[in-house]
Short mmCIF file of C-alpha atoms in Angstrom, two decimals:
data_model
loop_
_atom_site.label_atom_id
_atom_site.label_comp_id
_atom_site.label_asym_id
_atom_site.label_seq_id
_atom_site.Cartn_x
_atom_site.Cartn_y
_atom_site.Cartn_z
CA UNK G 1 103.92 99.56 110.47
CA UNK G 2 102.60 98.88 106.94
CA UNK G 3 104.62 100.16 104.00
CA UNK G 4 102.14 102.40 102.18
CA UNK G 5 102.36 104.59 99.13
CA UNK G 6 102.81 108.21 100.17
CA UNK G 7 100.22 110.80 99.18
CA UNK G 8 102.54 113.78 98.72
CA UNK G 9 103.87 112.67 95.30
CA UNK G 10 102.36 111.09 92.23
CA UNK G 11 103.77 107.61 91.61
CA UNK G 12 103.85 106.46 88.00
CA UNK G 13 103.91 102.84 86.86
CA UNK G 14 104.35 101.30 83.42
CA UNK G 15 101.98 98.35 83.25
CA UNK G 16 102.44 95.56 80.73
CA UNK G 17 99.59 93.44 79.42
CA UNK G 18 98.84 91.29 76.41
CA UNK G 19 97.46 93.21 73.44
CA UNK G 20 94.30 91.10 73.11
CA UNK G 21 90.94 92.85 73.44
CA UNK G 22 90.17 90.96 76.65
CA UNK G 23 93.55 91.66 78.26
CA UNK G 24 93.37 95.38 77.51
CA UNK G 25 89.79 95.61 78.78
CA UNK G 26 90.43 93.82 82.07
CA UNK G 27 93.69 95.72 82.63
CA UNK G 28 92.01 99.08 82.13
CA UNK G 29 89.18 98.09 84.48
CA UNK G 30 91.58 96.88 87.19
CA UNK G 31 93.75 100.01 86.99
CA UNK G 32 90.65 102.23 87.19
CA UNK G 33 89.66 100.40 90.38
CA UNK G 34 93.14 100.80 91.86
CA UNK G 35 93.17 104.52 90.99
CA UNK G 36 89.85 104.95 92.82
CA UNK G 37 91.55 103.61 95.97
CA UNK G 38 94.94 105.25 95.38
CA UNK G 39 94.30 108.52 93.52
CA UNK G 40 97.98 109.53 93.81
CA UNK G 41 99.04 106.68 91.47
CA UNK G 42 99.18 106.95 87.67
CA UNK G 43 99.48 104.13 85.15
CA UNK G 44 100.63 103.84 81.56
CA UNK G 45 99.52 100.65 79.77
CA UNK G 46 102.17 99.04 77.54
CA UNK G 47 100.68 96.31 75.26
CA UNK G 48 102.74 93.20 74.45
CA UNK G 49 102.23 90.12 72.36
CA UNK G 50 103.14 86.74 73.80
CA UNK G 51 104.18 83.40 72.34
CA UNK G 52 100.56 82.32 72.77
CA UNK G 53 99.34 85.31 70.74
CA UNK G 54 101.83 84.80 67.92
CA UNK G 55 101.42 81.03 67.70
CA UNK G 56 97.82 80.32 66.76
CA UNK G 57 98.29 76.65 65.86
CA UNK G 58 99.55 74.94 69.02
CA UNK G 59 96.79 73.19 70.96
CA UNK G 60 96.61 74.94 74.33
CA UNK G 61 96.45 71.54 76.00
CA UNK G 62 100.06 71.02 74.84
CA UNK G 63 101.32 74.59 75.30
CA UNK G 64 104.20 75.45 77.68
CA UNK G 65 103.25 76.87 81.09
CA UNK G 66 104.56 80.38 80.28
CA UNK G 67 102.89 80.53 76.84
CA UNK G 68 101.10 83.79 77.74
CA UNK G 69 103.54 85.31 80.26
CA UNK G 70 107.08 84.76 78.92
CA UNK G 71 107.53 88.09 77.10
CA UNK G 72 105.96 90.06 79.95
CA UNK G 73 108.36 88.40 82.41
CA UNK G 74 111.29 89.46 80.24
CA UNK G 75 110.00 93.05 80.11
CA UNK G 76 109.67 93.14 83.90
CA UNK G 77 113.19 91.82 84.46
CA UNK G 78 114.68 94.25 81.93
CA UNK G 79 112.92 97.22 83.55
CA UNK G 80 110.85 98.05 80.47
CA UNK G 81 107.71 97.80 82.62
CA UNK G 82 107.14 97.98 86.38
CA UNK G 83 104.59 95.18 86.54
CA UNK G 84 102.29 93.13 84.34
CA UNK G 85 98.60 92.35 84.71
CA UNK G 86 97.32 88.89 83.73
CA UNK G 87 94.41 86.53 83.94
CA UNK G 88 95.69 84.53 86.89
CA UNK G 89 94.98 81.19 85.23
CA UNK G 90 97.44 82.11 82.45
CA UNK G 91 100.36 82.10 84.90
CA UNK G 92 102.55 79.03 85.44
CA UNK G 93 102.51 77.26 88.81
CA UNK G 94 105.97 78.70 89.55
CA UNK G 95 106.95 82.08 88.16
CA UNK G 96 110.28 82.73 86.44
CA UNK G 97 113.35 83.40 88.58
CA UNK G 98 113.21 86.96 89.93
CA UNK G 99 109.44 87.35 89.40
CA UNK G 100 106.92 87.66 92.23
CA UNK G 101 103.11 87.90 92.05
CA UNK G 102 99.85 88.60 93.89
CA UNK G 103 96.13 88.55 93.17
CA UNK G 104 93.80 91.51 92.98
CA UNK G 105 90.57 91.29 94.99
CA UNK G 106 88.04 91.83 92.19
CA UNK G 107 86.77 88.53 90.84
CA UNK G 108 84.41 87.56 88.08
CA UNK G 109 82.10 84.54 87.94
CA UNK G 110 84.33 81.43 87.97
CA UNK G 111 81.98 79.20 85.98
CA UNK G 112 82.44 78.00 82.43
CA UNK G 113 79.63 78.43 79.94
CA UNK G 114 78.29 77.14 76.65
CA UNK G 115 78.13 79.49 73.67
CA UNK G 116 75.90 78.46 70.75
CA UNK G 117 75.45 80.13 67.35
CA UNK G 118 72.90 82.89 67.66
CA UNK G 119 70.45 81.15 65.36
CA UNK G 120 70.82 77.63 66.80
CA UNK G 121 68.98 75.70 69.48
CA UNK G 122 71.42 74.40 72.05
CA UNK G 123 69.19 71.50 73.03
CA UNK G 124 69.01 70.28 69.43
CA UNK G 125 72.77 70.67 68.93
CA UNK G 126 73.71 68.77 72.09
CA UNK G 127 71.30 65.95 71.35
CA UNK G 128 73.29 65.13 68.20
CA UNK G 129 77.08 64.91 67.76
CA UNK G 130 78.12 68.56 67.80
CA UNK G 131 81.66 69.79 67.10
CA UNK G 132 82.60 71.66 70.28
CA UNK G 133 85.52 74.10 70.51
CA UNK G 134 87.60 73.55 73.65
CA UNK G 135 90.97 74.75 74.92
CA UNK G 136 91.72 72.57 77.96
CA UNK G 137 91.84 68.94 79.06
CA UNK G 138 89.39 69.78 81.81
CA UNK G 139 86.73 70.75 79.30
CA UNK G 140 87.50 67.73 77.11
CA UNK G 141 86.90 65.43 80.09
CA UNK G 142 83.62 67.21 80.83
CA UNK G 143 82.43 66.58 77.27
CA UNK G 144 83.42 62.93 77.43
CA UNK G 145 81.45 62.46 80.65
CA UNK G 146 78.28 64.46 79.97
CA UNK G 147 78.12 64.53 76.14
CA UNK G 148 79.95 61.42 74.92
CA UNK G 149 78.62 61.94 71.38
CA UNK G 150 80.24 65.37 71.06
CA UNK G 151 83.41 65.87 69.02
CA UNK G 152 86.00 67.89 70.91
CA UNK G 153 87.98 70.15 68.59
CA UNK G 154 90.76 72.55 69.69
CA UNK G 155 90.00 76.25 69.31
CA UNK G 156 92.46 79.15 69.36
CA UNK G 157 92.35 82.92 69.14
CA UNK G 158 91.03 85.81 71.24
CA UNK G 159 87.46 85.60 72.50
CA UNK G 160 85.92 87.72 69.67
CA UNK G 161 87.79 85.53 67.16
CA UNK G 162 86.42 82.36 68.76
CA UNK G 163 82.89 83.72 68.63
CA UNK G 164 83.40 84.60 64.97
CA UNK G 165 84.65 81.07 64.22
CA UNK G 166 81.53 79.70 65.93
CA UNK G 167 79.15 81.94 64.01
CA UNK G 168 80.89 81.12 60.71
CA UNK G 169 80.09 77.41 61.18
CA UNK G 170 83.55 76.12 62.10
CA UNK G 171 82.05 74.83 65.37
CA UNK G 172 78.57 73.93 66.55
CA UNK G 173 79.31 75.22 70.06
CA UNK G 174 82.19 76.37 72.23
CA UNK G 175 82.91 76.16 75.93
CA UNK G 176 84.69 79.13 77.48
CA UNK G 177 85.06 81.04 80.76
CA UNK G 178 82.04 83.20 81.48
CA UNK G 179 84.38 85.77 83.09
CA UNK G 180 85.87 86.60 79.68
CA UNK G 181 82.48 87.33 78.14
CA UNK G 182 81.42 89.38 81.15
CA UNK G 183 84.57 91.51 81.03
CA UNK G 184 84.10 92.14 77.30
CA UNK G 185 80.47 93.16 77.73
CA UNK G 186 79.37 90.10 75.72
CA UNK G 187 77.12 88.58 78.37
CA UNK G 188 74.37 88.18 75.78
CA UNK G 189 76.45 85.43 74.13
CA UNK G 190 76.35 83.22 77.22
CA UNK G 191 73.91 80.51 76.18
CA UNK G 192 74.07 78.32 79.27
CA UNK G 193 76.11 78.35 82.49
CA UNK G 194 77.79 75.07 83.46
CA UNK G 195 77.42 74.21 87.18
CA UNK G 196 80.71 73.99 89.10
CA UNK G 197 79.87 70.48 90.31
CA UNK G 198 79.76 69.33 86.67
CA UNK G 199 82.82 71.25 85.47
CA UNK G 200 84.92 72.45 88.42
CA UNK G 201 86.75 75.64 87.37
CA UNK G 202 90.40 76.33 88.21
CA UNK G 203 90.83 78.20 91.51
CA UNK G 204 92.21 81.16 89.57
CA UNK G 205 89.53 81.41 86.86
CA UNK G 206 88.00 84.88 86.94
CA UNK G 207 90.92 86.23 89.00
CA UNK G 208 93.42 88.89 87.94
CA UNK G 209 97.09 88.74 88.98
CA UNK G 210 100.00 91.18 89.01
CA UNK G 211 103.57 90.01 88.39
CA UNK G 212 106.58 92.19 89.26
CA UNK G 213 110.31 92.19 89.99
CA UNK G 214 110.89 90.44 93.29
CA UNK G 215 111.54 92.91 96.14
CA UNK G 216 110.57 95.98 94.07
CA UNK G 217 109.65 98.36 96.94
CA UNK G 218 107.21 100.47 94.93
CA UNK G 219 105.11 97.53 93.78
CA UNK G 220 105.33 95.93 97.23
CA UNK G 221 103.92 99.15 98.72
CA UNK G 222 101.04 98.92 96.25
CA UNK G 223 100.56 95.21 96.97
CA UNK G 224 100.20 95.87 100.70
CA UNK G 225 96.82 97.49 100.03
CA UNK G 226 95.46 94.20 98.68
CA UNK G 227 96.89 91.42 100.86
CA UNK G 228 96.48 90.55 104.54
CA UNK G 229 99.14 89.76 107.11
CA UNK G 230 99.59 86.06 107.83
CA UNK G 231 98.70 85.20 111.43
CA UNK G 232 100.97 82.72 113.23
CA UNK G 233 98.89 81.57 116.18
CA UNK G 234 100.11 79.48 119.10
CA UNK G 235 97.33 76.98 119.84
CA UNK G 236 98.58 76.36 123.35
CA UNK G 237 99.12 72.83 124.55
CA UNK G 238 96.47 70.28 125.54
CA UNK G 239 93.40 72.49 125.88
CA UNK G 240 91.93 75.08 123.54
CA UNK G 241 91.61 77.35 126.58
CA UNK G 242 95.38 77.92 126.39
CA UNK G 243 95.11 79.75 123.05
CA UNK G 244 95.00 83.53 123.43
CA UNK G 245 91.93 85.65 122.73
CA UNK G 246 93.87 87.31 119.91
CA UNK G 247 94.54 83.91 118.35
CA UNK G 248 90.86 82.91 118.58
CA UNK G 249 89.87 86.20 116.95
CA UNK G 250 92.27 85.51 114.08
CA UNK G 251 90.67 82.08 113.58
CA UNK G 252 87.21 83.65 113.41
CA UNK G 253 88.23 85.73 110.40
CA UNK G 254 90.39 83.18 108.55
CA UNK G 255 89.96 82.14 104.93
CA UNK G 256 92.62 79.41 105.23
CA UNK G 257 93.94 77.60 108.32
CA UNK G 258 97.00 75.33 108.21
CA UNK G 259 97.05 73.41 111.48
CA UNK G 260 99.28 70.95 113.36
CA UNK G 261 98.95 67.76 115.32
CA UNK G 262 99.34 67.90 119.12
CA UNK G 263 96.71 70.59 119.61
CA UNK G 264 93.09 70.71 120.68
CA UNK G 265 91.09 70.53 117.44
CA UNK G 266 88.20 72.23 119.23
CA UNK G 267 89.93 75.44 118.13
CA UNK G 268 88.92 74.67 114.54
CA UNK G 269 85.30 75.25 115.53
CA UNK G 270 86.12 78.98 115.61
CA UNK G 271 86.81 78.97 111.86
CA UNK G 272 84.11 80.26 109.50
CA UNK G 273 82.28 77.50 107.63
CA UNK G 274 83.77 78.74 104.34
CA UNK G 275 87.38 78.55 105.58
CA UNK G 276 89.76 75.95 104.11
CA UNK G 277 91.19 73.59 106.73
CA UNK G 278 94.58 72.10 105.80
CA UNK G 279 96.21 69.54 108.10
CA UNK G 280 100.02 69.86 107.96
CA UNK G 281 101.04 68.27 111.27
CA UNK G 282 103.74 65.77 112.14
CA UNK G 283 104.38 63.21 114.86
CA UNK G 284 107.79 61.87 115.89
CA UNK G 285 109.42 63.44 112.85
CA UNK G 286 106.89 61.99 110.36
CA UNK G 287 105.58 64.89 108.27
CA UNK G 288 102.15 64.70 106.67
CA UNK G 289 103.32 67.64 104.51
CA UNK G 290 107.02 68.51 104.00
CA UNK G 291 108.10 71.75 105.67
CA UNK G 292 109.12 73.30 102.36
CA UNK G 293 105.59 72.69 101.03
CA UNK G 294 104.05 74.24 104.15
CA UNK G 295 106.19 77.34 103.60
CA UNK G 296 105.06 77.53 99.97
CA UNK G 297 101.37 77.09 100.86
CA UNK G 298 101.50 79.92 103.40
CA UNK G 299 103.10 82.40 101.01
CA UNK G 300 100.93 81.30 98.08
CA UNK G 301 97.64 81.80 99.94
CA UNK G 302 98.86 85.13 101.32
CA UNK G 303 99.63 86.37 97.80
CA UNK G 304 96.11 85.41 96.77
CA UNK G 305 94.80 88.01 99.20
CA UNK G 306 93.37 85.44 101.63
CA UNK G 307 93.41 85.71 105.43
CA UNK G 308 95.85 82.96 106.37
CA UNK G 309 96.19 81.53 109.89
CA UNK G 310 99.05 79.16 110.63
CA UNK G 311 97.85 77.40 113.78
CA UNK G 312 100.77 75.81 115.58
CA UNK G 313 100.67 73.54 118.62
CA UNK G 314 101.90 74.94 121.92
CA UNK G 315 104.13 78.02 121.77
CA UNK G 316 105.43 78.30 118.18
CA UNK G 317 108.74 79.91 119.12
CA UNK G 318 109.87 76.93 121.20
CA UNK G 319 111.33 74.00 119.23
CA UNK G 320 109.02 74.62 116.28
CA UNK G 321 109.68 75.58 112.68
CA UNK G 322 108.33 79.11 113.08
CA UNK G 323 111.62 80.69 111.99
CA UNK G 324 111.58 78.82 108.66
CA UNK G 325 108.01 79.82 107.88
CA UNK G 326 108.67 83.46 108.73
CA UNK G 327 111.87 83.51 106.66
CA UNK G 328 109.78 82.38 103.67
CA UNK G 329 107.46 85.38 104.11
CA UNK G 330 110.34 87.79 104.66
CA UNK G 331 111.96 86.57 101.43
CA UNK G 332 108.93 87.94 99.57
CA UNK G 333 108.35 90.91 101.93
CA UNK G 334 104.93 89.50 102.92
CA UNK G 335 103.49 90.85 106.19
CA UNK G 336 102.81 88.70 109.26
CA UNK G 337 101.81 88.82 112.94
CA UNK G 338 102.86 86.31 115.62
CA UNK G 339 100.51 85.36 118.50
CA UNK G 340 102.40 83.42 121.20
CA UNK G 341 100.64 80.50 122.90
CA UNK G 342 100.96 78.71 126.24
CA UNK G 343 103.75 76.15 125.91
CA UNK G 344 104.11 72.61 127.20
CA UNK G 345 106.90 74.02 129.38
CA UNK G 346 104.44 76.23 131.27
CA UNK G 347 101.65 73.63 131.34
CA UNK G 348 103.90 70.84 132.65
CA UNK G 349 105.52 72.98 135.34
CA UNK G 350 103.37 75.91 136.45
CA UNK G 351 100.23 73.96 135.56
CA UNK G 352 101.33 70.90 137.55
CA UNK G 353 102.88 72.58 140.57
CA UNK G 354 106.52 71.88 139.65
CA UNK G 355 107.39 75.56 139.64
CA UNK G 356 110.66 76.21 137.87
CA UNK G 357 111.52 79.13 140.11
CA UNK G 358 111.03 78.94 143.87
CA UNK G 359 112.54 81.18 146.50
CA UNK G 360 115.38 79.44 148.21
CA UNK G 361 115.43 76.58 145.66
CA UNK G 362 116.01 77.87 142.10
CA UNK G 363 116.48 81.26 140.48
CA UNK G 364 116.21 79.98 136.90
CA UNK G 365 116.28 76.97 134.59
CA UNK G 366 117.73 75.59 131.35
CA UNK G 367 115.66 74.49 128.36
CA UNK G 368 117.08 72.54 125.42
CA UNK G 369 116.39 69.52 123.23
CA UNK G 370 118.69 66.60 122.35
CA UNK G 371 117.10 66.32 118.89
CA UNK G 372 118.91 67.79 115.89
CA UNK G 373 118.01 68.31 112.25
CA UNK G 374 117.75 64.96 110.48
CA UNK G 375 116.59 63.07 113.56
CA UNK G 376 119.92 62.56 115.31
CA UNK G 377 120.83 63.16 118.98
CA UNK G 378 123.08 65.99 120.12
CA UNK G 379 125.34 66.57 123.09
CA UNK G 380 123.57 67.95 126.20
CA UNK G 381 126.70 68.28 128.35
CA UNK G 382 127.60 71.30 130.50
CA UNK G 383 129.79 72.74 127.73
CA UNK G 384 126.78 72.80 125.41
CA UNK G 385 124.45 74.23 128.03
CA UNK G 386 126.87 77.10 128.63
CA UNK G 387 126.30 78.23 125.01
CA UNK G 388 122.53 78.53 125.33
CA UNK G 389 120.91 81.97 125.33
CA UNK G 390 120.27 83.37 128.79
CA UNK G 391 117.20 85.28 129.95
CA UNK G 392 117.20 87.35 133.14
CA UNK G 393 113.88 88.40 134.68
CA UNK G 394 113.43 91.47 136.92
CA UNK G 395 117.00 92.42 136.15
CA UNK G 396 117.19 95.69 134.23
CA UNK G 397 118.31 97.76 137.23
CA UNK G 398 121.16 95.28 137.73
CA UNK G 399 122.07 95.24 134.03
CA UNK G 400 125.67 96.44 134.39
CA UNK G 401 126.43 94.09 137.24
CA UNK G 402 125.05 91.13 135.25
CA UNK G 403 126.96 92.08 132.09
CA UNK G 404 130.24 92.54 133.96
CA UNK G 405 129.80 89.20 135.76
CA UNK G 406 129.18 87.37 132.47
CA UNK G 407 132.24 88.98 130.88
CA UNK G 408 134.33 88.07 133.91
CA UNK G 409 133.04 84.50 133.54
CA UNK G 410 134.44 84.30 130.01
CA UNK G 411 131.73 85.58 127.66
CA UNK G 412 133.16 87.98 125.01
CA UNK G 413 132.16 91.66 125.44
CA UNK G 414 130.73 91.61 121.89
CA UNK G 415 128.16 88.94 122.83
CA UNK G 416 124.73 90.26 121.65
CA UNK G 417 122.39 91.45 124.41
CA UNK G 418 118.91 92.99 124.39
CA UNK G 419 116.53 94.56 126.88
CA UNK G 420 112.79 94.01 126.32
CA UNK G 421 110.42 96.29 128.24
CA UNK G 422 106.73 95.44 128.75
CA UNK G 423 106.92 92.29 126.61
CA UNK G 424 103.60 91.59 124.86
CA UNK G 425 102.11 94.91 125.95
CA UNK G 426 101.10 97.99 123.98
CA UNK G 427 104.34 99.80 124.75
CA UNK G 428 106.70 96.89 124.11
CA UNK G 429 110.19 98.18 123.37
CA UNK G 430 113.53 96.50 122.61
CA UNK G 431 117.00 97.99 123.14
CA UNK G 432 119.89 96.15 121.49
CA UNK G 433 123.62 96.10 122.00
CA UNK G 434 126.38 93.89 123.38
CA UNK G 435 127.45 92.90 126.87
CA UNK G 436 130.18 95.50 126.61
CA UNK G 437 128.04 98.51 125.67
CA UNK G 438 124.35 97.93 126.38
CA UNK G 439 122.77 100.38 128.83
CA UNK G 440 119.25 100.90 130.12
CA UNK G 441 118.05 104.39 129.16
CA UNK G 442 116.83 106.00 132.33
CA UNK G 443 114.56 104.85 135.12
CA UNK G 444 112.86 101.58 134.09
CA UNK G 445 109.35 101.14 135.47
CA UNK G 446 107.84 98.60 133.04
CA UNK G 447 108.57 94.87 133.47
CA UNK G 448 111.86 94.17 131.76
CA UNK G 449 113.89 91.14 130.65
CA UNK G 450 117.51 90.84 129.54
CA UNK G 451 118.36 88.35 126.79
CA UNK G 452 122.01 87.41 126.19
CA UNK G 453 123.37 85.33 123.29
CA UNK G 454 123.19 85.17 119.49
CA UNK G 455 119.39 85.05 119.62
CA UNK G 456 119.39 88.56 121.13
CA UNK G 457 120.24 90.19 117.81
CA UNK G 458 117.34 88.54 115.95
CA UNK G 459 113.95 90.19 115.42
CA UNK G 460 110.77 89.95 113.37
CA UNK G 461 110.53 92.43 110.52
CA UNK G 462 108.18 95.20 111.62
CA UNK G 463 108.21 97.14 108.34
CA UNK G 464 106.03 94.69 106.38
CA UNK G 465 102.67 95.74 107.79
CA UNK G 466 100.03 93.85 109.73
#
């Protein structure tokens, strides 16, 4: 179940933000919006300066990544504030140790814009060699391409200060984010919007972000109102028809899909036209994207409030890297849902007539791989097979007999064991214990399985929400 803020008590948060006019305005607006959704939450704004506010001479093109977030990070880690609210583009690519983040859903226009002096004609200015105030390499490159006669000059200061410098004659024009002017109620100073295909804005321009102490349960409970659970979807093997209806439905609502090789790419047709498609597959150990980067992409897009689908070939729990990707989300307490798929095991056996269980021939089977981490080959001898987890179907009523037989055969009584009732159904339930103490609780009528081995004590986190 999702971890939500409880309505029976007022929760109070100290919120840090930079003391600039823009930062205070956008923070107050964002907190007002949150309060409208969560009326049992109260906020106190605590203004801070930052290195970028105190140092008005360094060209922002040469500034350190945490120029506008360093002091707020320190206040979060010291406990002086509960979280900080930023323009997302002011945050470094990787936050400081111990700091986590997420995006709020309210976004302003991403485009940059020209601002001219109120008494000047923009067309006349740009036809000459105007002095243009800029604060990024991106904008400098735009000038060089579209207005090669312009003189790019660094500009610093809060937005009202920049406008004042423009009107005083220090610059002939400036380029800035339209979002800033909109949030300050200065839309009338936008002289001309710049199309995104001429000057592509950063993904995070116009977006607000919250930073907080990693694993802080109160802020995580607030965050869960603004992010969506990641969907891990088994694509099935070979044919798109072997993906579940639940998986297809997840694809239909995705904002981002990270997908593998060895799957039917017809499934991608279910994605909305706007959805990002990111190929992260591998063949024979050759990764198009390293696993660590895949993990980072999944958690990053989830924190941005996007609907993320990780589409994995076959059944993701069998010889895949599902555990690593889920551990990444659990590290940040990000919610997720897993949709199993039809595996190559089922397709190659049940689908081909080589049934793994037949009356009078076989009552079970062993599944393992000789491949190990790093590409080597491992032992597949009987001694190794004896250490594999065991699954017993249609066995719950014989639980004690099975457990006693396994103990008599040499397995320690403290070997983990679990009973799963109605697996995959609405009333799915798991009972955990060891071979020595596990018991079925009463008359079992739902389909049940017994799992024995170290794997039996593992589980997905169910407290993160869906």
